[in-house]
Tab-separated table of C-alpha atoms and ligand atoms in Angstrom:
chain	number	residue	atom	x	y	z
D	1	MET	CA	-48.382	15.769	8.409
D	2	LYS	CA	-48.714	19.174	6.914
D	3	PHE	CA	-52.446	19.557	6.989
D	4	LEU	CA	-53.832	20.907	10.156
D	5	GLY	CA	-57.253	19.576	9.329
D	6	LYS	CA	-59.069	22.869	9.027
D	7	PRO	CA	-62.091	22.581	6.741
D	8	ARG	CA	-61.758	24.235	3.363
D	9	SER	CA	-63.827	27.360	3.708
D	10	GLN	CA	-64.982	29.802	1.115
D	11	THR	CA	-62.126	32.032	2.137
D	12	ALA	CA	-59.688	29.243	1.345
D	13	ALA	CA	-60.956	29.122	-2.203
D	14	PHE	CA	-60.013	32.784	-2.594
D	15	LEU	CA	-56.565	32.226	-1.162
D	16	PRO	CA	-54.544	32.041	-4.348
D	17	LEU	CA	-56.087	35.314	-5.455
D	18	CYS	CA	-55.577	36.960	-2.112
D	19	LEU	CA	-51.875	36.265	-2.362
D	20	PHE	CA	-51.590	38.583	-5.297
D	21	PHE	CA	-53.627	41.512	-4.147
D	22	LEU	CA	-53.916	43.747	-1.173
D	23	LYS	CA	-55.044	41.840	1.819
D	24	SER	CA	-57.795	44.378	2.350
D	25	LEU	CA	-59.339	43.425	-0.970
D	26	CYS	CA	-59.885	39.851	0.125
D	27	PRO	CA	-63.228	38.630	1.384
D	28	GLY	CA	-63.933	37.659	4.949
D	29	HIS	CA	-60.930	37.806	7.237
D	30	SER	CA	-57.748	38.895	5.605
D	31	HIS	CA	-55.301	36.250	6.757
D	32	LEU	CA	-52.863	34.527	4.459
D	33	TYR	CA	-53.282	30.773	4.025
D	34	GLY	CA	-56.631	30.926	5.823
D	35	ASN	CA	-54.951	31.743	9.139
D	36	ARG	CA	-53.826	28.117	9.406
D	37	TYR	CA	-50.567	28.950	11.187
D	38	ALA	CA	-52.117	31.095	13.945
D	39	GLY	CA	-50.370	30.397	17.235
D	40	ASP	CA	-47.917	27.935	15.691
D	41	LYS	CA	-44.421	28.190	17.080
D	42	VAL	CA	-40.919	27.450	15.885
D	43	ILE	CA	-38.833	26.045	18.715
D	44	ARG	CA	-35.114	25.306	18.766
D	45	PHE	CA	-33.657	22.716	21.126
D	46	ILE	CA	-30.441	20.783	21.482
D	47	PRO	CA	-30.635	17.334	23.110
D	48	ASN	CA	-27.955	16.857	25.774
D	49	THR	CA	-27.814	13.087	25.512
D	50	GLU	CA	-28.769	10.300	23.126
D	51	GLU	CA	-31.559	9.333	25.537
D	52	GLU	CA	-33.072	12.801	25.329
D	53	ALA	CA	-32.708	12.738	21.553
D	54	PHE	CA	-34.572	9.431	21.459
D	55	VAL	CA	-37.485	10.766	23.509
D	56	LEU	CA	-37.608	14.016	21.529
D	57	LYS	CA	-37.745	12.094	18.256
D	58	LYS	CA	-40.715	10.189	19.604
D	59	ILE	CA	-42.487	13.369	20.686
D	60	CYS	CA	-41.789	15.033	17.338
D	61	HIS	CA	-43.284	12.045	15.614
D	62	GLN	CA	-46.370	11.997	17.829
D	63	LEU	CA	-46.958	15.732	17.480
D	64	LYS	CA	-46.409	15.512	13.725
D	65	VAL	CA	-44.100	18.503	13.863
D	66	ASP	CA	-42.788	20.117	10.714
D	67	LEU	CA	-39.021	19.766	11.035
D	68	TRP	CA	-37.073	22.800	9.785
D	69	GLN	CA	-33.688	21.433	10.673
D	70	PRO	CA	-32.015	18.943	10.476
D	71	GLY	CA	-33.356	17.300	7.313
D	72	GLY	CA	-35.044	14.323	8.939
D	73	VAL	CA	-36.127	13.146	12.391
D	74	SER	CA	-33.585	10.314	12.231
D	75	GLN	CA	-30.821	12.926	12.171
D	76	ILE	CA	-31.754	14.317	15.595
D	77	SER	CA	-29.113	13.184	18.029
D	78	GLN	CA	-27.079	14.438	20.972
D	79	GLY	CA	-25.936	18.005	20.269
D	80	THR	CA	-27.997	18.468	17.085
D	81	VAL	CA	-29.450	21.946	16.705
D	82	THR	CA	-33.081	21.117	16.004
D	83	ASP	CA	-35.719	23.594	14.816
D	84	VAL	CA	-39.326	22.438	14.744
D	85	HIS	CA	-42.489	24.119	13.588
D	86	VAL	CA	-45.200	22.882	15.910
D	87	SER	CA	-48.895	23.644	16.107
D	88	HIS	CA	-50.321	25.855	18.842
D	89	ASN	CA	-51.583	22.869	20.827
D	90	GLY	CA	-48.538	20.723	20.165
D	91	SER	CA	-46.230	23.450	21.398
D	92	ARG	CA	-47.632	23.159	24.938
D	93	THR	CA	-46.784	19.465	25.082
D	94	LEU	CA	-43.329	20.015	23.663
D	95	LEU	CA	-42.488	22.963	25.913
D	96	THR	CA	-43.698	21.126	29.012
D	97	PHE	CA	-41.452	18.221	28.165
D	98	LEU	CA	-38.449	20.437	27.473
D	99	GLU	CA	-38.966	22.245	30.794
D	100	GLU	CA	-39.352	19.061	32.811
D	101	ALA	CA	-36.404	17.344	31.189
D	102	ASN	CA	-34.322	20.477	31.650
D	103	ILE	CA	-33.369	20.651	27.993
D	104	GLN	CA	-32.191	24.007	26.676
D	105	TYR	CA	-34.553	25.531	24.177
D	106	LYS	CA	-35.386	28.798	22.543
D	107	ILE	CA	-38.622	29.925	20.953
D	108	LEU	CA	-37.482	31.220	17.573
D	109	ILE	CA	-40.931	32.262	16.406
D	110	GLU	CA	-43.751	32.931	18.860
D	111	ASP	CA	-46.594	33.131	16.316
D	112	LEU	CA	-45.835	31.909	12.829
D	113	GLN	CA	-48.940	33.458	11.278
D	114	LYS	CA	-47.894	36.913	12.456
D	115	VAL	CA	-44.380	36.591	11.030
D	116	LEU	CA	-45.797	35.270	7.782
D	117	GLU	CA	-48.050	38.282	7.397
D	118	LYS	CA	-45.426	40.795	8.475
D	119	GLY	CA	-42.772	39.426	6.128
D	120	SER	CA	-44.854	39.833	3.031
D	121	SER	CA	-46.193	43.331	2.731
D	122	LEU	CA	-48.146	42.544	-0.436
D	123	PRO	CA	-48.219	46.183	-1.503
D	124	ALA	CA	-50.577	47.492	-4.135
D	125	TRP	CA	-48.110	47.477	-6.962
D	126	ARG	CA	-48.001	43.721	-6.834
D	127	SER	CA	-51.134	43.713	-8.934
D	128	ARG	CA	-49.491	46.065	-11.396
D	129	ARG	CA	-47.265	43.483	-12.966
D	130	SER	CA	-45.465	45.201	-15.783
D	131	LEU	CA	-42.191	43.444	-16.431
D	132	SER	CA	-40.092	46.544	-16.983
D	133	GLY	CA	-40.808	47.364	-13.380
D	134	TYR	CA	-40.233	43.805	-12.203
D	135	ASN	CA	-39.441	43.958	-8.531
D	136	TYR	CA	-36.533	41.725	-7.524
D	137	GLU	CA	-37.010	42.512	-3.863
D	138	VAL	CA	-40.243	40.620	-3.404
D	139	TYR	CA	-41.027	36.930	-3.679
D	140	HIS	CA	-42.779	36.001	-6.895
D	141	SER	CA	-45.345	33.342	-7.641
D	142	LEU	CA	-44.508	30.663	-10.200
D	143	GLU	CA	-46.718	32.328	-12.767
D	144	GLU	CA	-44.940	35.629	-12.310
D	145	ILE	CA	-41.526	33.968	-12.594
D	146	GLN	CA	-42.497	32.121	-15.767
D	147	ASN	CA	-43.902	35.298	-17.342
D	148	TRP	CA	-40.685	37.056	-16.425
D	149	MET	CA	-38.653	34.314	-18.134
D	150	HIS	CA	-40.742	34.543	-21.315
D	151	HIS	CA	-40.348	38.302	-21.271
D	152	LEU	CA	-36.536	38.179	-20.928
D	153	ASN	CA	-36.354	35.599	-23.669
D	154	LYS	CA	-38.108	38.036	-25.988
D	155	THR	CA	-36.320	41.212	-24.948
D	156	HIS	CA	-32.758	39.962	-24.394
D	157	SER	CA	-32.320	37.414	-27.132
D	158	GLY	CA	-28.655	38.372	-27.512
D	159	LEU	CA	-27.728	36.947	-24.123
D	160	ILE	CA	-30.674	34.749	-23.159
D	161	HIS	CA	-32.222	31.688	-24.646
D	162	MET	CA	-35.084	29.964	-22.846
D	163	PHE	CA	-36.077	26.346	-23.318
D	164	SER	CA	-37.905	23.572	-21.490
D	165	ILE	CA	-36.294	20.270	-20.471
D	166	GLY	CA	-39.551	18.467	-19.744
D	167	LYS	CA	-42.670	18.502	-17.639
D	168	SER	CA	-43.277	18.273	-13.907
D	169	TYR	CA	-45.517	15.675	-12.283
D	170	GLU	CA	-48.481	18.035	-12.572
D	171	GLY	CA	-47.606	18.902	-16.160
D	172	ARG	CA	-45.850	22.241	-15.749
D	173	SER	CA	-42.946	23.097	-18.048
D	174	LEU	CA	-39.442	22.871	-16.592
D	175	TYR	CA	-37.855	26.025	-17.961
D	176	ILE	CA	-34.157	26.799	-18.195
D	177	LEU	CA	-32.509	30.092	-19.108
D	178	LYS	CA	-29.282	29.732	-21.046
D	179	LEU	CA	-27.318	32.873	-20.336
D	180	GLY	CA	-24.123	33.994	-22.087
D	181	ARG	CA	-22.810	35.577	-25.213
D	182	ARG	CA	-23.390	33.318	-28.158
D	183	SER	CA	-20.215	32.005	-29.648
D	184	ARG	CA	-19.224	29.533	-32.289
D	185	SER	CA	-16.169	28.522	-30.323
D	186	TYR	CA	-16.326	25.956	-27.558
D	187	LYS	CA	-17.530	27.285	-24.211
D	188	ARG	CA	-17.701	25.628	-20.845
D	189	ALA	CA	-20.853	25.986	-18.811
D	190	VAL	CA	-22.093	26.433	-15.251
D	191	TRP	CA	-25.380	24.916	-14.082
D	192	MET	CA	-27.402	26.709	-11.392
D	193	ASP	CA	-30.650	25.524	-9.891
D	194	CYS	CA	-32.866	27.126	-7.268
D	195	GLY	CA	-35.945	25.891	-5.482
D	196	ILE	CA	-35.370	22.128	-5.280
D	197	HIS	CA	-37.151	22.514	-1.942
D	198	ALA	CA	-40.394	24.416	-2.316
D	199	ARG	CA	-40.468	26.442	0.906
D	200	GLU	CA	-36.971	27.885	0.465
D	201	TRP	CA	-38.229	30.966	-1.379
D	202	ILE	CA	-34.976	32.897	-1.172
D	203	GLY	CA	-33.502	30.385	-3.677
D	204	PRO	CA	-35.668	31.332	-6.683
D	205	ALA	CA	-35.312	34.985	-5.653
D	206	PHE	CA	-31.553	34.604	-5.968
D	207	CYS	CA	-31.676	32.881	-9.368
D	208	GLN	CA	-33.743	35.796	-10.665
D	209	TRP	CA	-31.375	38.288	-9.072
D	210	PHE	CA	-28.408	36.616	-10.758
D	211	VAL	CA	-30.004	36.914	-14.190
D	212	LYS	CA	-30.918	40.553	-13.567
D	213	GLU	CA	-27.379	41.410	-12.460
D	214	ALA	CA	-25.884	39.628	-15.433
D	215	LEU	CA	-28.019	41.605	-17.881
D	216	LEU	CA	-27.570	44.928	-16.075
D	217	THR	CA	-23.801	44.759	-15.582
D	218	TYR	CA	-22.650	42.857	-18.662
D	219	ARG	CA	-21.430	46.087	-20.280
D	220	SER	CA	-20.105	47.880	-17.235
D	221	ASP	CA	-18.537	45.139	-15.119
D	222	PRO	CA	-15.410	43.468	-16.574
D	223	THR	CA	-15.856	40.377	-14.364
D	224	MET	CA	-19.411	39.818	-15.514
D	225	ARG	CA	-18.414	40.397	-19.117
D	226	LYS	CA	-15.665	37.808	-18.797
D	227	MET	CA	-18.070	35.334	-17.229
D	228	LEU	CA	-20.691	35.704	-19.942
D	229	ASN	CA	-18.143	35.775	-22.753
D	230	HIS	CA	-16.280	32.674	-21.648
D	231	LEU	CA	-19.088	30.634	-20.152
D	232	TYR	CA	-22.708	29.693	-20.561
D	233	PHE	CA	-24.924	29.636	-17.489
D	234	TYR	CA	-27.819	27.219	-17.448
D	235	ILE	CA	-30.181	28.632	-14.851
D	236	MET	CA	-33.247	26.875	-13.507
D	237	PRO	CA	-34.993	29.448	-11.299
D	238	VAL	CA	-37.583	26.993	-9.963
D	239	PHE	CA	-36.655	23.318	-9.983
D	240	ASN	CA	-39.617	21.997	-8.020
D	241	VAL	CA	-42.361	23.927	-9.814
D	242	ASP	CA	-45.306	21.946	-8.423
D	243	GLY	CA	-44.058	22.193	-4.863
D	244	TYR	CA	-43.318	25.902	-5.216
D	245	HIS	CA	-46.792	26.592	-6.527
D	246	PHE	CA	-48.276	24.563	-3.669
D	247	SER	CA	-46.235	26.548	-1.137
D	248	TRP	CA	-47.943	29.698	-2.453
D	249	THR	CA	-51.474	28.383	-2.527
D	250	ASN	CA	-51.817	25.818	0.255
D	251	ASP	CA	-48.904	25.120	2.551
D	252	ARG	CA	-46.141	27.703	2.984
D	253	PHE	CA	-43.871	25.037	4.500
D	254	TRP	CA	-44.158	22.390	1.808
D	255	ARG	CA	-40.757	20.969	0.838
D	256	LYS	CA	-41.214	18.007	-1.501
D	257	THR	CA	-42.528	17.447	-5.011
D	258	ARG	CA	-46.263	16.762	-5.424
D	259	SER	CA	-46.283	13.231	-6.856
D	260	ARG	CA	-48.836	10.745	-5.593
D	261	ASN	CA	-47.932	7.540	-3.839
D	262	ALA	CA	-49.539	4.215	-4.731
D	263	ARG	CA	-50.040	3.058	-1.157
D	264	PHE	CA	-50.023	6.158	1.040
D	265	ARG	CA	-52.069	9.315	1.095
D	266	CYS	CA	-48.987	11.449	1.715
D	267	ARG	CA	-47.716	13.135	-1.396
D	268	GLY	CA	-44.319	14.171	-2.652
D	269	VAL	CA	-40.712	13.071	-2.708
D	270	ASP	CA	-37.669	14.982	-1.481
D	271	ALA	CA	-36.125	16.052	-4.794
D	272	ASN	CA	-32.748	16.256	-3.079
D	273	ARG	CA	-32.825	12.589	-1.976
D	274	ASN	CA	-34.054	11.138	-5.252
D	275	TRP	CA	-30.773	10.949	-7.185
D	276	ARG	CA	-28.932	7.745	-8.014
D	277	VAL	CA	-26.001	8.186	-5.680
D	278	LYS	CA	-26.099	5.960	-2.590
D	279	TRP	CA	-29.846	6.366	-3.053
D	280	CYS	CA	-32.046	6.074	0.062
D	281	ASP	CA	-29.237	5.367	2.457
D	282	GLU	CA	-28.280	7.420	5.499
D	283	GLY	CA	-30.082	10.771	5.852
D	284	ALA	CA	-33.006	9.785	3.663
D	285	SER	CA	-36.326	8.183	4.574
D	286	MET	CA	-38.170	5.302	2.953
D	287	HIS	CA	-41.473	6.491	4.341
D	288	PRO	CA	-43.655	8.504	1.930
D	289	CYS	CA	-44.969	10.727	4.729
D	290	ASP	CA	-41.508	11.952	5.714
D	291	ASP	CA	-40.049	15.173	4.438
D	292	THR	CA	-36.865	13.399	3.338
D	293	TYR	CA	-38.661	10.585	1.485
D	294	CYS	CA	-36.286	9.292	-1.214
D	295	GLY	CA	-39.058	8.127	-3.562
D	296	PRO	CA	-39.951	4.643	-4.855
D	297	PHE	CA	-36.792	4.472	-6.997
D	298	PRO	CA	-33.996	6.828	-8.130
D	299	GLU	CA	-35.144	9.553	-10.538
D	300	SER	CA	-38.772	8.614	-9.884
D	301	GLU	CA	-39.612	12.323	-9.938
D	302	PRO	CA	-39.996	13.725	-13.465
D	303	GLU	CA	-38.264	16.949	-12.366
D	304	VAL	CA	-35.191	15.053	-11.149
D	305	LYS	CA	-35.152	12.803	-14.199
D	306	ALA	CA	-35.350	15.766	-16.580
D	307	VAL	CA	-32.439	17.569	-14.941
D	308	ALA	CA	-30.376	14.368	-14.644
D	309	ASN	CA	-30.940	13.677	-18.355
D	310	PHE	CA	-29.904	17.198	-19.262
D	311	LEU	CA	-26.768	17.073	-17.128
D	312	ARG	CA	-25.838	13.624	-18.485
D	313	LYS	CA	-26.192	14.905	-22.013
D	314	HIS	CA	-24.097	18.024	-21.390
D	315	ARG	CA	-21.665	16.812	-18.759
D	316	LYS	CA	-18.688	17.149	-21.070
D	317	HIS	CA	-18.874	20.911	-21.086
D	318	ILE	CA	-20.556	21.609	-17.756
D	319	THR	CA	-17.728	22.473	-15.385
D	320	ALA	CA	-19.652	23.533	-12.343
D	321	TYR	CA	-22.932	22.669	-10.638
D	322	LEU	CA	-24.389	25.150	-8.143
D	323	SER	CA	-27.539	24.474	-6.151
D	324	PHE	CA	-29.260	27.029	-3.919
D	325	HIS	CA	-31.023	26.097	-0.698
D	326	ALA	CA	-31.900	27.699	2.627
D	327	TYR	CA	-31.364	28.088	5.504
D	328	ALA	CA	-28.064	27.662	7.377
D	329	GLN	CA	-25.524	30.108	5.903
D	330	MET	CA	-23.189	27.485	4.550
D	331	LEU	CA	-21.289	26.758	1.380
D	332	LEU	CA	-21.089	23.012	0.928
D	333	TYR	CA	-19.244	20.695	-1.422
D	334	PRO	CA	-19.134	16.863	-1.716
D	335	TYR	CA	-19.470	14.481	-0.246
D	336	SER	CA	-22.895	14.536	1.357
D	337	TYR	CA	-23.285	10.791	1.674
D	338	LYS	CA	-19.971	9.900	3.325
D	339	TYR	CA	-17.153	11.321	5.368
D	340	ALA	CA	-14.360	11.285	2.824
D	341	THR	CA	-12.204	13.759	0.980
D	342	ILE	CA	-12.887	14.413	-2.684
D	343	PRO	CA	-9.965	13.927	-5.103
D	344	ASN	CA	-9.835	17.581	-6.202
D	345	PHE	CA	-10.255	18.854	-2.651
D	346	SER	CA	-7.594	21.570	-2.742
D	347	CYS	CA	-9.077	23.423	-5.698
D	348	VAL	CA	-12.642	23.121	-4.429
D	349	GLU	CA	-11.693	24.042	-0.888
D	350	SER	CA	-9.796	27.166	-1.895
D	351	ALA	CA	-12.679	28.234	-4.148
D	352	ALA	CA	-15.060	27.852	-1.196
D	353	TYR	CA	-12.742	29.682	1.186
D	354	LYS	CA	-12.438	32.662	-1.131
D	355	ALA	CA	-16.150	32.703	-1.929
D	356	VAL	CA	-17.072	32.785	1.745
D	357	ASN	CA	-14.637	35.631	2.384
D	358	ALA	CA	-16.000	37.588	-0.538
D	359	LEU	CA	-19.527	37.020	0.748
D	360	ARG	CA	-18.610	38.260	4.213
D	361	SER	CA	-17.024	41.424	2.810
D	362	VAL	CA	-20.435	42.708	1.676
D	363	HIS	CA	-22.456	42.785	4.913
D	364	GLY	CA	-20.271	40.911	7.377
D	365	VAL	CA	-22.383	37.754	7.225
D	366	GLN	CA	-20.476	34.628	8.217
D	367	TYR	CA	-20.826	31.428	6.239
D	368	ARG	CA	-19.392	28.099	7.268
D	369	TYR	CA	-17.993	25.979	4.488
D	370	GLY	CA	-16.769	22.437	3.981
D	371	PRO	CA	-17.914	18.970	2.934
D	372	ALA	CA	-21.685	18.695	3.358
D	373	SER	CA	-21.434	15.504	5.448
D	374	SER	CA	-19.315	17.025	8.205
D	375	THR	CA	-20.499	20.654	7.921
D	376	LEU	CA	-24.268	20.079	7.724
D	377	TYR	CA	-25.211	16.431	8.002
D	378	VAL	CA	-24.946	13.170	6.096
D	379	SER	CA	-27.536	12.783	3.356
D	380	SER	CA	-27.701	10.367	0.466
D	381	GLY	CA	-29.159	10.767	-3.012
D	382	SER	CA	-28.411	14.490	-3.295
D	383	SER	CA	-28.083	16.383	-6.554
D	384	MET	CA	-24.671	17.774	-5.627
D	385	ASP	CA	-23.128	14.347	-5.005
D	386	TRP	CA	-24.778	12.982	-8.124
D	387	ALA	CA	-23.427	15.787	-10.312
D	388	TYR	CA	-19.963	15.274	-8.861
D	389	LYS	CA	-20.065	11.506	-9.385
D	390	ASN	CA	-21.262	12.035	-12.924
D	391	GLY	CA	-18.267	13.992	-14.060
D	392	ILE	CA	-18.918	17.610	-13.049
D	393	PRO	CA	-15.734	18.457	-11.122
D	394	TYR	CA	-16.937	21.520	-9.186
D	395	THR	CA	-20.207	21.072	-7.374
D	396	PHE	CA	-21.472	23.257	-4.554
D	397	ALA	CA	-24.642	23.716	-2.568
D	398	PHE	CA	-25.398	27.041	-0.925
D	399	GLU	CA	-27.500	27.200	2.201
D	400	LEU	CA	-28.495	30.864	2.133
D	401	ARG	CA	-29.645	33.111	5.008
D	402	ASP	CA	-30.452	33.012	7.790
D	403	THR	CA	-29.509	30.758	10.735
D	404	GLY	CA	-33.003	30.344	12.144
D	405	HIS	CA	-34.283	33.744	13.249
D	406	PHE	CA	-36.768	33.820	10.376
D	407	GLY	CA	-35.852	30.465	8.860
D	408	PHE	CA	-37.905	29.868	5.731
D	409	LEU	CA	-39.778	33.131	6.319
D	410	LEU	CA	-36.848	35.369	5.435
D	411	PRO	CA	-38.500	38.796	5.040
D	412	GLU	CA	-38.558	40.438	1.653
D	413	THR	CA	-36.445	43.299	3.008
D	414	LEU	CA	-33.578	40.817	3.311
D	415	ILE	CA	-33.751	39.612	-0.302
D	416	LYS	CA	-31.475	42.376	-1.541
D	417	PRO	CA	-28.648	42.023	1.008
D	418	THR	CA	-28.795	38.228	0.751
D	419	CYS	CA	-28.629	38.275	-3.032
D	420	MET	CA	-25.912	40.928	-3.165
D	421	GLU	CA	-23.542	38.945	-0.998
D	422	THR	CA	-24.393	35.624	-2.685
D	423	MET	CA	-23.776	37.234	-6.053
D	424	LEU	CA	-20.221	38.046	-5.036
D	425	ALA	CA	-19.646	34.478	-3.850
D	426	VAL	CA	-20.910	33.035	-7.127
D	427	LYS	CA	-18.786	35.402	-9.212
D	428	ASN	CA	-15.827	34.459	-7.079
D	429	ILE	CA	-16.317	30.724	-7.528
D	430	THR	CA	-16.860	31.122	-11.249
D	431	MET	CA	-13.731	33.219	-11.774
D	432	HIS	CA	-11.699	30.901	-9.579
D	433	LEU	CA	-12.719	27.942	-11.675
D	434	LEU	CA	-11.985	29.811	-14.904
D	435	LYS	CA	-8.518	30.816	-13.763
D	436	LYS	CA	-7.243	28.219	-11.369
D	437	CYS	CA	-9.043	24.959	-11.919
D	438	PRO	CA	-8.604	23.534	-15.376
T	501	ZN	ZN1	-33.114	22.760	0.582
């Protein structure tokens, strides 16, 4: 469970506001999220045997840990690198067990609240929200991102067209930016989505960065010009709008959507397990309280259904599907749900190989790449597999920085380097597909 059971105080009511202004302006104590993560730890361990994995799964369940990796508790097995966010009290139990059982572990984050508050400087100019000075090196709230989209739609109508493909569970618009030079001739398209999982804030930051770069370099950079002249990009900066909003106001580590369940109090479905492709099989959970809950039926989530409908309608001209997640530093392609080789493996594999090399050339950051099932873990009902099965020949999922040092709390100072290198990878994939993969 995500809720640590602290009573909702007056300070908590001010929280959403406090996130936008200087901490010193906030009433009472100045902690983000009502100080709810004080003393929480993030611990990494690797079970040596299946027996140890079994016991650790049980402990994780009992302590109600927030699993950062792998995706679900069922995926913890011998040799699995496992990162858990555990409460201050729970961490004592877990550490005692790890010590006694002689299992290797590392404390990745000593005090989560401290890292949370260090990572976001919340400087004064955050309240000064003029769009011309939009800062791409900070994380933005949903409201800020949506205002930014409206603004671009008005000021860059030559290259950008904004529209909505539907409404979220809580009634928010699902906005898409269509980017590219308008043309009467037939153009292929690339789909990009960010923020399927709410707590992976670097995703939406990258989608915004991509749009900014496209607009800034369209005239000066021949590659970008070629991309925008020959292709349309459909960009969804925040897929899981309700979850993202919730991760700003209530629970920084929320992952799922925010839909209610008929029989359980736990809310939300994993929007990357809700697609009709081997739905709710291996790597997904049937239990509504789990972070990898697949939902009551495929496309039960309005956000997933809206995107699936859009992709179905436009699949003839959408050539590539790119989805941005965090964290692991990986570039993944199908399949997620089985260990098998895709029919167009050679083209996809060489695109991934070149993209990863291009990415590394910027800051030396190493990405692993390969089929999601064997490179990350097996998961069913994912958007990438679904897009591939539904006729989009080039589908990739990025797991952006880092590899666990900050995890989901990637500091704002790392937005720029992360986005710069990812930008190069995306340009590389896009050009590769344009040139080499018909
Ligand atoms: Zn994710």
